[in-house]
Short mmCIF file of C-alpha atoms in Angstrom, two decimals:
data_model
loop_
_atom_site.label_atom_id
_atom_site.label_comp_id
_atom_site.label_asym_id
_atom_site.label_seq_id
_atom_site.Cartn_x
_atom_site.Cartn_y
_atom_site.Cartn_z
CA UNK A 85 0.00 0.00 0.00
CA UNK A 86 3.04 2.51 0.82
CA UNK A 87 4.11 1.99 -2.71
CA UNK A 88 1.23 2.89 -4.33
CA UNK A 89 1.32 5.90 -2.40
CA UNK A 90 4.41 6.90 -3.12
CA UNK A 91 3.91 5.99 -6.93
CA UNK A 92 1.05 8.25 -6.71
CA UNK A 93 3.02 10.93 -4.92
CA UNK A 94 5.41 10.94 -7.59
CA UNK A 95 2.76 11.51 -10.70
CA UNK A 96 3.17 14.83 -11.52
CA UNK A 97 -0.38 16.71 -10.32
CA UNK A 98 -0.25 18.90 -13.54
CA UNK A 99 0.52 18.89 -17.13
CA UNK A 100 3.73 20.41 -18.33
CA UNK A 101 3.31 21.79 -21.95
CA UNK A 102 6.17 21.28 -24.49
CA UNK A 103 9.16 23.29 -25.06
CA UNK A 104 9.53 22.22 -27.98
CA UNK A 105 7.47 23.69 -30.80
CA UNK A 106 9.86 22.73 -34.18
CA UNK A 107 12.90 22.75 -35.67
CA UNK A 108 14.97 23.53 -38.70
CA UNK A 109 15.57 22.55 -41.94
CA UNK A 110 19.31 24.13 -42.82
CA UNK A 111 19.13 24.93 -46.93
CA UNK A 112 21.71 26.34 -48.86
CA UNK A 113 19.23 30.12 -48.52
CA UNK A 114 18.44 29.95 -44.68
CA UNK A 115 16.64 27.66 -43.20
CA UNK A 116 13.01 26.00 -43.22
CA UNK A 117 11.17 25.86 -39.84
CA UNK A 118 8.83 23.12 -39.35
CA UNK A 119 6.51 23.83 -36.92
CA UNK A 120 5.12 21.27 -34.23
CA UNK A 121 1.57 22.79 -35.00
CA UNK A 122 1.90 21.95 -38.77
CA UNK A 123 2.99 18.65 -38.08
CA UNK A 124 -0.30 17.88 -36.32
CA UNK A 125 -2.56 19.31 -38.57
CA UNK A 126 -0.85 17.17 -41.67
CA UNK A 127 -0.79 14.11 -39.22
CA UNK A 128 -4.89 14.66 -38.21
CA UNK A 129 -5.23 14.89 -42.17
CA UNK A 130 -3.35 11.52 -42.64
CA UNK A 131 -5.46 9.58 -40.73
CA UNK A 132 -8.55 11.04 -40.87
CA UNK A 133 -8.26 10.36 -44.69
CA UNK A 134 -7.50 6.40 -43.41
CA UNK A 135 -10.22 6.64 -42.05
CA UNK A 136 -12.66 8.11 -44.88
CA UNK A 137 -10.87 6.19 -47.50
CA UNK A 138 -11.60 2.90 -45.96
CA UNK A 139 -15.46 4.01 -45.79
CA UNK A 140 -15.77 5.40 -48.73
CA UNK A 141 -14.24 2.01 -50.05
CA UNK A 142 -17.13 0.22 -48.53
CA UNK A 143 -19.94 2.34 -49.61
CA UNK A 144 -18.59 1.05 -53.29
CA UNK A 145 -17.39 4.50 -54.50
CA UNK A 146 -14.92 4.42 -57.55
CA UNK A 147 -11.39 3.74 -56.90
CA UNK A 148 -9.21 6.96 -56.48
CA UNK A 149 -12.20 9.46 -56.23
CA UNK A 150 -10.97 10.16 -52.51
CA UNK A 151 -7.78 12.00 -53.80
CA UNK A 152 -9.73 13.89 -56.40
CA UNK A 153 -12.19 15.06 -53.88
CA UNK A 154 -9.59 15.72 -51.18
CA UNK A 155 -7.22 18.14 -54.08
CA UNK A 156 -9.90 20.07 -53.57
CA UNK A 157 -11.47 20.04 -50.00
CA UNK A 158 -7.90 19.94 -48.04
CA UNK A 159 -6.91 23.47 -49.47
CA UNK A 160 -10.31 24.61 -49.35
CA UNK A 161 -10.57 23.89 -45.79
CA UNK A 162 -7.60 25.45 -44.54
CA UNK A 163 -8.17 28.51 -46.20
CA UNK A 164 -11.74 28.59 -44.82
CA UNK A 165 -10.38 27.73 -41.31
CA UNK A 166 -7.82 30.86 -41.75
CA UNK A 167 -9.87 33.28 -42.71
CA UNK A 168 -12.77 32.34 -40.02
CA UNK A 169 -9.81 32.44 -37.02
CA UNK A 170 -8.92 35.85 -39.03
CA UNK A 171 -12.31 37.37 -38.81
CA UNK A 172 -13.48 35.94 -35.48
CA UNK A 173 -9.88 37.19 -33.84
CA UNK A 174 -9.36 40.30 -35.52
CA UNK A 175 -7.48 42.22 -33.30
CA UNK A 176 -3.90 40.95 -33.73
CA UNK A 177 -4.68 41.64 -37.84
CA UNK A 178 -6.33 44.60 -38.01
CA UNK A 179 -6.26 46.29 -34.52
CA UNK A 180 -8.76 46.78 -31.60
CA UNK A 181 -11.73 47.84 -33.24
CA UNK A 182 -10.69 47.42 -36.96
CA UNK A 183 -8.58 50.77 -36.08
CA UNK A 184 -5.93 49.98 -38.51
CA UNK A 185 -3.05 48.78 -36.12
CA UNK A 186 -3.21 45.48 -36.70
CA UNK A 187 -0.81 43.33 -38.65
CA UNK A 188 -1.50 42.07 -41.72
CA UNK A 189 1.48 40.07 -42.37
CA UNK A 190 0.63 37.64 -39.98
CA UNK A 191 -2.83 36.47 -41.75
CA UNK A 192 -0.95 34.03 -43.83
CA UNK A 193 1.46 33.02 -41.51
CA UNK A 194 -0.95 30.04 -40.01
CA UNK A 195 1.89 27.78 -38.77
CA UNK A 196 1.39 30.26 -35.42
CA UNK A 197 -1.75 28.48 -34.91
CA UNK A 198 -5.13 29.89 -35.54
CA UNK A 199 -7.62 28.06 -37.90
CA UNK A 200 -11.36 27.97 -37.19
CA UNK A 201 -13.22 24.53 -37.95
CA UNK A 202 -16.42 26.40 -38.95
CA UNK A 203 -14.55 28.09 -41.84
CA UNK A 204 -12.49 24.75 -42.96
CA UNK A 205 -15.74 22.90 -42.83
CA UNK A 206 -17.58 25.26 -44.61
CA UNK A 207 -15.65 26.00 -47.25
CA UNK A 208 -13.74 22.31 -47.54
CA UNK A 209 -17.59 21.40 -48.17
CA UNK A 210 -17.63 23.81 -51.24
CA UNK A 211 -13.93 22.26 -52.08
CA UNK A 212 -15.42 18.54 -52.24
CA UNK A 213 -18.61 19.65 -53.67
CA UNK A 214 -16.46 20.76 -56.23
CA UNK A 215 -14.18 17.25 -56.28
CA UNK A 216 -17.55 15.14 -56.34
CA UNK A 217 -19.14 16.90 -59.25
CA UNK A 218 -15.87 16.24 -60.97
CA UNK A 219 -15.49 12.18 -59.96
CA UNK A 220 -18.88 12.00 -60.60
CA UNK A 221 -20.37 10.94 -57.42
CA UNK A 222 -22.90 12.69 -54.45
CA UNK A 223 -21.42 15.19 -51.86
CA UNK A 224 -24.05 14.07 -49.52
CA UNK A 225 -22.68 10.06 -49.71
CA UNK A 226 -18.65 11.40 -49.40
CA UNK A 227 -19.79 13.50 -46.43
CA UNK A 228 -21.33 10.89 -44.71
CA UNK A 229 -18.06 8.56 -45.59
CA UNK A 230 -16.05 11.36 -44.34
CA UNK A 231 -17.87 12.82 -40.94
CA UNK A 232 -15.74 9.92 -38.29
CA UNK A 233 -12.64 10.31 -40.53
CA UNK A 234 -13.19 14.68 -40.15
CA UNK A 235 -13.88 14.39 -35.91
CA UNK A 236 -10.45 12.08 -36.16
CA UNK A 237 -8.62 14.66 -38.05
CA UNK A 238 -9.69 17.68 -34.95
CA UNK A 239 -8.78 15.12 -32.41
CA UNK A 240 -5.40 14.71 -33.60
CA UNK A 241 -4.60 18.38 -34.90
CA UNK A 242 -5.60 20.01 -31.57
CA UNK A 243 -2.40 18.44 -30.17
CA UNK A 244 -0.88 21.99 -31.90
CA UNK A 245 -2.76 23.63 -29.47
CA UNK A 246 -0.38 22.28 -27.42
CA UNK A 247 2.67 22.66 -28.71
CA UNK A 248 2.03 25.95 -28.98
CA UNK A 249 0.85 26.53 -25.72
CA UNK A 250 -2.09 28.48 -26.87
CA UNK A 251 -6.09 28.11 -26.49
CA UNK A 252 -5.88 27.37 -22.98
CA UNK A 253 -8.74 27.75 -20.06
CA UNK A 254 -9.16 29.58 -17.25
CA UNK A 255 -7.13 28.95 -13.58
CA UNK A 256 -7.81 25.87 -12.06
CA UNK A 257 -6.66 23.62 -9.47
CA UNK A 258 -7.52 20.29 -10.42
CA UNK A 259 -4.79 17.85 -10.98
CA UNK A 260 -4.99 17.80 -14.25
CA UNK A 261 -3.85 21.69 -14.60
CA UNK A 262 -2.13 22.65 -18.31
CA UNK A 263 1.76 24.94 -17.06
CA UNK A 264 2.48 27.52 -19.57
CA UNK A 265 5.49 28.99 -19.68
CA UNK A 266 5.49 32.79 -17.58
CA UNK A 267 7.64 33.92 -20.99
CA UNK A 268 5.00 32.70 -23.47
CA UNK A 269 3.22 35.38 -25.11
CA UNK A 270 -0.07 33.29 -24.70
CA UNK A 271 0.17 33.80 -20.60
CA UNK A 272 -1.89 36.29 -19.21
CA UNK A 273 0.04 39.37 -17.91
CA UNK A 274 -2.66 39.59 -14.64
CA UNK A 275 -1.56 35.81 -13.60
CA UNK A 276 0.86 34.61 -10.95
CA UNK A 277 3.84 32.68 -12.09
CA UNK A 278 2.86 28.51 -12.09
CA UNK A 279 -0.76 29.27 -12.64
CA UNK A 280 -2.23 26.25 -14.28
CA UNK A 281 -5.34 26.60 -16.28
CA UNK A 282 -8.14 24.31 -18.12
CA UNK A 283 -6.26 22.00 -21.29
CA UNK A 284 -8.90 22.55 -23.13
CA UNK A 285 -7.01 21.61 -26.12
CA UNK A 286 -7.16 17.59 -24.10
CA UNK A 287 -11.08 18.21 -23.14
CA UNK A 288 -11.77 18.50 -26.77
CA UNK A 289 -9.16 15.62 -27.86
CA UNK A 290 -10.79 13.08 -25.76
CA UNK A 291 -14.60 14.57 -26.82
CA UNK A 292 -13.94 14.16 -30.13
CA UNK A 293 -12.45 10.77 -29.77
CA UNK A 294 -14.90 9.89 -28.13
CA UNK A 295 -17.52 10.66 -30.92
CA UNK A 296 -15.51 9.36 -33.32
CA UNK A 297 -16.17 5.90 -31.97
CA UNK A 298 -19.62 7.19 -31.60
CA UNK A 299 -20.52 8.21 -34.77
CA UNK A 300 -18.77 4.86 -36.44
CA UNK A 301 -21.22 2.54 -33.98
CA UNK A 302 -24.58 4.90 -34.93
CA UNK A 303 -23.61 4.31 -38.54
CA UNK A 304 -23.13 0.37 -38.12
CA UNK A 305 -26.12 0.20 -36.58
CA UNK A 306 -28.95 2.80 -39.03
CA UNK A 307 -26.32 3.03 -41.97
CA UNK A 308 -27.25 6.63 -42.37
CA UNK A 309 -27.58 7.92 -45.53
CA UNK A 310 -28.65 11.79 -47.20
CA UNK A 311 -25.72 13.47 -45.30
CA UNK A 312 -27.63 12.37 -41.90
CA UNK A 313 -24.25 11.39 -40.12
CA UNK A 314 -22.29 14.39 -40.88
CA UNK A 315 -25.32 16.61 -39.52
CA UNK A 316 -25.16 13.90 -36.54
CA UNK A 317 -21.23 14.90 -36.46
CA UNK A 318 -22.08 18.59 -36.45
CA UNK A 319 -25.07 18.22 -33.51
CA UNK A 320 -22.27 15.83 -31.39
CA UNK A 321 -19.11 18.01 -32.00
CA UNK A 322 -20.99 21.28 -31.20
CA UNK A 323 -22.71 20.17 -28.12
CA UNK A 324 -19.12 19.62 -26.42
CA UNK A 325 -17.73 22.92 -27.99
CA UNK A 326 -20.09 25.21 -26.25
CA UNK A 327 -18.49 23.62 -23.02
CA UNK A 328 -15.27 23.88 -23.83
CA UNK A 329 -15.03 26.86 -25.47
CA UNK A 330 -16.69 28.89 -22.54
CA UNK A 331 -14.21 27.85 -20.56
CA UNK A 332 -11.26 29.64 -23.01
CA UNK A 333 -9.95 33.05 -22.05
CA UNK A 334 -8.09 34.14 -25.31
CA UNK A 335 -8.87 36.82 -26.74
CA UNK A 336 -11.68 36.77 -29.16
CA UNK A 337 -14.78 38.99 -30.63
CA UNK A 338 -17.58 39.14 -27.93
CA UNK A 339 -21.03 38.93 -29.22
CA UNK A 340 -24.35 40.01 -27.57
CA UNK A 341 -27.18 38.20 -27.81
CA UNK A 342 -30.33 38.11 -25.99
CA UNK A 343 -28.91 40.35 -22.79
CA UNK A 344 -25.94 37.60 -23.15
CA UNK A 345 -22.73 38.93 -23.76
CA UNK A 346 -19.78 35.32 -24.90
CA UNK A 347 -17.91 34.38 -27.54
CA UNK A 348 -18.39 34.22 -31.07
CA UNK A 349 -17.36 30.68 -31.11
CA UNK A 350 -20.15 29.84 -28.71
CA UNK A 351 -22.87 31.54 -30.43
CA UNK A 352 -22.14 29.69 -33.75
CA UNK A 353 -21.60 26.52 -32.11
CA UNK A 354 -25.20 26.47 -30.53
CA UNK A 355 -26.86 27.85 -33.95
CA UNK A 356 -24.99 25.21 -35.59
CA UNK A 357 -26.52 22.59 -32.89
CA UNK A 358 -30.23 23.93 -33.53
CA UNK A 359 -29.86 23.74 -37.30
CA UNK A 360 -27.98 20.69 -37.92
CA UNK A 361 -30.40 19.03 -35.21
CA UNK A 362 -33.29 20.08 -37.04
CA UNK A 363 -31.76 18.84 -40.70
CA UNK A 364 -30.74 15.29 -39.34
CA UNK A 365 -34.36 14.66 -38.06
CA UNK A 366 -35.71 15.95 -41.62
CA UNK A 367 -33.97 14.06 -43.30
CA UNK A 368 -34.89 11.52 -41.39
CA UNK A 369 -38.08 11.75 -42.95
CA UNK A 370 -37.40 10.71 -46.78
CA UNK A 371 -36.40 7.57 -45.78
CA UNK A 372 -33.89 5.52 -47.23
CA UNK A 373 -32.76 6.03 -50.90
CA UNK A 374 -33.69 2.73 -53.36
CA UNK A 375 -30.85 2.04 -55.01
CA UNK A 376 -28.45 3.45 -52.36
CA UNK A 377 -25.39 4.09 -54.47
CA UNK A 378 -22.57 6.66 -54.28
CA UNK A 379 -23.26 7.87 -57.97
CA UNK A 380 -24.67 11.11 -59.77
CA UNK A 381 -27.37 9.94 -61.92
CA UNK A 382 -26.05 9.23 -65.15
CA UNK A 383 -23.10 9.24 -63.82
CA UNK A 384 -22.67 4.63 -62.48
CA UNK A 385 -20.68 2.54 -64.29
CA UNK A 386 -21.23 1.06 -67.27
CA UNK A 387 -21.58 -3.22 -66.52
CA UNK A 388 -19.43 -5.45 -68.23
CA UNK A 389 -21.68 -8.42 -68.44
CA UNK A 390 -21.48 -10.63 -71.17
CA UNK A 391 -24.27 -11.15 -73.35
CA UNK A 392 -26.03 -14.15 -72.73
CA UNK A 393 -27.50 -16.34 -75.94
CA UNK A 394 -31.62 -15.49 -76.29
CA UNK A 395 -33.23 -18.82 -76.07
CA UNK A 396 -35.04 -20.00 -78.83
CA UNK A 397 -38.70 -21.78 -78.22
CA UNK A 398 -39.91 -25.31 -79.87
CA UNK A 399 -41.81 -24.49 -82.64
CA UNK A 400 -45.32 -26.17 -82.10
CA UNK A 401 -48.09 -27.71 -84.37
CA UNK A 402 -50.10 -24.58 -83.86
CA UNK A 403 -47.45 -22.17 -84.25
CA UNK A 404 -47.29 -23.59 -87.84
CA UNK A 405 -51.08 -23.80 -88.61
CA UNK A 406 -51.01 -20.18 -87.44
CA UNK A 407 -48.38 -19.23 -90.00
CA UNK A 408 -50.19 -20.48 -92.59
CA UNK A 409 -52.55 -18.19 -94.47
CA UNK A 410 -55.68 -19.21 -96.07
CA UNK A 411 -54.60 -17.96 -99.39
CA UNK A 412 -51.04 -20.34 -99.32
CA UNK A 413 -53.57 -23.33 -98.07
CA UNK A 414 -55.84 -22.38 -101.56
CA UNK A 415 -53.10 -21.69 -103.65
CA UNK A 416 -51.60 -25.39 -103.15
CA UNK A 417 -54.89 -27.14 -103.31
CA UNK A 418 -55.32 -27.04 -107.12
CA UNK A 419 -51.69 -28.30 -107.55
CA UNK A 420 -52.52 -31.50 -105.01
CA UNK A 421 -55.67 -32.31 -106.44
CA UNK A 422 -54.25 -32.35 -110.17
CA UNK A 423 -51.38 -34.98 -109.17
CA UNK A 424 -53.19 -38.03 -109.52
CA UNK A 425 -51.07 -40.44 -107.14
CA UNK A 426 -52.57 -37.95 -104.50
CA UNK A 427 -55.92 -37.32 -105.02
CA UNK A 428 -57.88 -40.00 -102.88
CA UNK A 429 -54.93 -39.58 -99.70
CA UNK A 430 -57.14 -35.56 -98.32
CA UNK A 431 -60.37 -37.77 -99.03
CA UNK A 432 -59.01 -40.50 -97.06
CA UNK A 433 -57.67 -38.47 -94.20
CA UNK A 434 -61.44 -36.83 -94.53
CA UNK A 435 -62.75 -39.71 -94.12
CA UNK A 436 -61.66 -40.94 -90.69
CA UNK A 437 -61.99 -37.33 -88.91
CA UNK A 438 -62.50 -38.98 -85.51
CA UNK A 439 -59.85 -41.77 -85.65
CA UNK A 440 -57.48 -38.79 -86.26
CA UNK A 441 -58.54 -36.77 -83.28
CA UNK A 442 -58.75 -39.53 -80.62
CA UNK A 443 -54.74 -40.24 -81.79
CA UNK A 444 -53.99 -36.75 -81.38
CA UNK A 445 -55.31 -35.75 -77.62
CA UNK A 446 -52.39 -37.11 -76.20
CA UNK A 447 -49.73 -35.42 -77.81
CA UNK A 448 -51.12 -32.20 -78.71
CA UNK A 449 -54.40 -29.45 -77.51
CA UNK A 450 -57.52 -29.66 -78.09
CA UNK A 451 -57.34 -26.50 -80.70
CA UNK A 452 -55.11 -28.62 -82.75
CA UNK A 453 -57.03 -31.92 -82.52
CA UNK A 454 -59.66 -29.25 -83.97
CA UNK A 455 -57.91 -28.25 -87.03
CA UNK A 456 -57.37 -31.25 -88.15
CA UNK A 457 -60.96 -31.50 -89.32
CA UNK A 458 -61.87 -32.26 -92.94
CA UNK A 459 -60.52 -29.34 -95.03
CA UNK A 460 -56.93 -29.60 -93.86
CA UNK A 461 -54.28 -29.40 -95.99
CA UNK A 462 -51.75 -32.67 -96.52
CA UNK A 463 -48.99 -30.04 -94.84
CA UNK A 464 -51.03 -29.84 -91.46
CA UNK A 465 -51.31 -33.20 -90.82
CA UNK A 466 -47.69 -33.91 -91.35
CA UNK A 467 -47.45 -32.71 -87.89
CA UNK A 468 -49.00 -35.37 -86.21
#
């Protein structure tokens, strides 16, 4: 029992943050600093494309339509994500109050951190829209394919938060406490020295890992199709980001709504919630799609089956009675009846009209049997 005390003494009651952040590349010009925080973005993309490319697989998409989609949504997305942090932190660009003393330089210069997922979804969306017309196939299907694989890809790149020792809650004492370094711009002036505050950055790792095995069981289970799981990703990731995002103390624009003054991040997170909440249950309503393929219309792929041989039916006794006109059957009678080895053999046959029929009922209809009355020609009753 001592020992696990003193084990448990000896786990630190607090979590350091890294001081490392990068390093360089030398090159014959300078050098090239990678940064930590790019690393985990490009490391969340990796997998969370895994991820989507082993779904989309499944859902019998064509093969390499992932990488024509992603071209498109990857550098659509981090734009988008850029230019929402931009606008929702404005300050450090363009100054307190849009006043002009802001830096513009720094707007490109995202490997300091700073990319909003409302942005990089909604304009990655316009990206892949763009890469699905093109492969021919629905956005709504890759979306779907793609929500787990997207909540993966957060999970993993929020570890830049880290490593940049940025995004951070307010003070707290719980064991679990996030140490920034006093020197790091991101530390508020007003705090004391070893103040450890909220790692939100790890609250919203471990949500969104969480819903990533979620979302993957929900799908198993109702195989959601019409974009319904990536409006289920939006209602699960947004519910936890109103949390965690009140609990941030960055700077960022301050909205007022409804005599309540928070975050602009907060705001869009729970009109996000109310819309995408609403959307998955109407959807809900159509039902599922019959055939459920991946495909544009027009758009599926041609099949290669080989063409089979048409079968060809028996040709039957009244199949050739009813190919015979009535003026064929009076154009041959004057030729029979002038051959004289061949003139008693229709009388003969005429004669015995019920002998015929009673041999006939066995091997062919009644409507036959009838046809061979007197008046048929010697062709007809070859057939018997």
């Amino acid at each position: 029992m001592q020992t696990v005390l003193h084990a448990a003494a000896m786990v630190p009651m607090s979590i350091p943050s890294p001081s490392w952040s990068g390093f360089d590349i030398p090159l014959p010009w300078g050098t090239l600093r990678i940064h930590a925080y790019a690393l985990c973005i490009l490391a969340g993309i990796i997998v969370g494309l895994w991820l989507t490319s082993a779904r989309w697989k499944r859902r019998g998409a064509p093969e390499g339509s992932l990488w024509d989609i992603a071209i498109w949504a990857i550098p659509f997305g981090i734009i988008g994500g850029r230019l929402y942090h931009v606008f929702s932190s404005p300050d450090a660009y363009f100054g307190p109050g849009f006043d002009g003393t802001g830096d513009l330089s720094l707007i490109p210069q995202i490997q300091r951190g700073g990319l909003g997922i409302w942005g990089a979804v909604i304009l990655g969306a316009v990206g892949a829209w763009i890469g699905c017309r093109r492969a021919g196939v629905k956005l709504t299907a890759f979306l779907d394919a793609a929500a787990p694989g997207l909540l993966l890809a957060q999970a993993i790149g929020r570890l830049g938060n880290w490593f940049n020792q940025e995004l951070f809650g307010a003070p707290t004492t719980l064991p679990w406490g996030l140490e920034i370094d006093p020197a790091n711009a991101n530390f508020p002036p007003d705090m004391a020295a070893g103040t450890l505050f909220h790692p939100t950055f790890l609250y919203e790792m471990l949500w969104n890992l969480v819903g990533v095995a979620i979302l993957l069981l929900l799908d198993k289970k109702f195989n959601f199709r019409w974009g319904r799981l990536f409006w289920l990703y939006a209602v699960y990731y947004t519910l936890g980001r109103v949390w965690i995002e009140a609990l941030r103390i960055d700077d960022a624009e301050q909205i007022n709504l409804f005599g309540i003054t928070t975050r602009l991040n907060v705001w869009t997170s729970i009109f996000v919630f109310i819309a995408a909440l609403a959307i998955f249950f109407i959807l809900g309503r159509r039902g599922r799609p019959v055939p459920d393929t991946p495909y544009l219309a027009g758009r599926e792929p041609e099949e290669k089956a080989e063409k089979e041989p048409v079968p060809v039916t028996s040709v039957t006794s009244h199949d050739v009675d009813a190919s015979v006109s009535d003026t064929g059957s009076r154009g041959n009678l004057p030729d029979n009846q002038s051959d004289s080895g061949h003139v008693d053999e229709p009388q003969e046959t005429a004669g015995k009209p019920e002998k015929d029929t009673t041999s006939a009922t066995d091997s062919t209809s009644a409507a036959t049997a009838a046809r061979k009355a007197p008046g048929s020609t010697p062709k007809a009753d070859d057939t018997k």
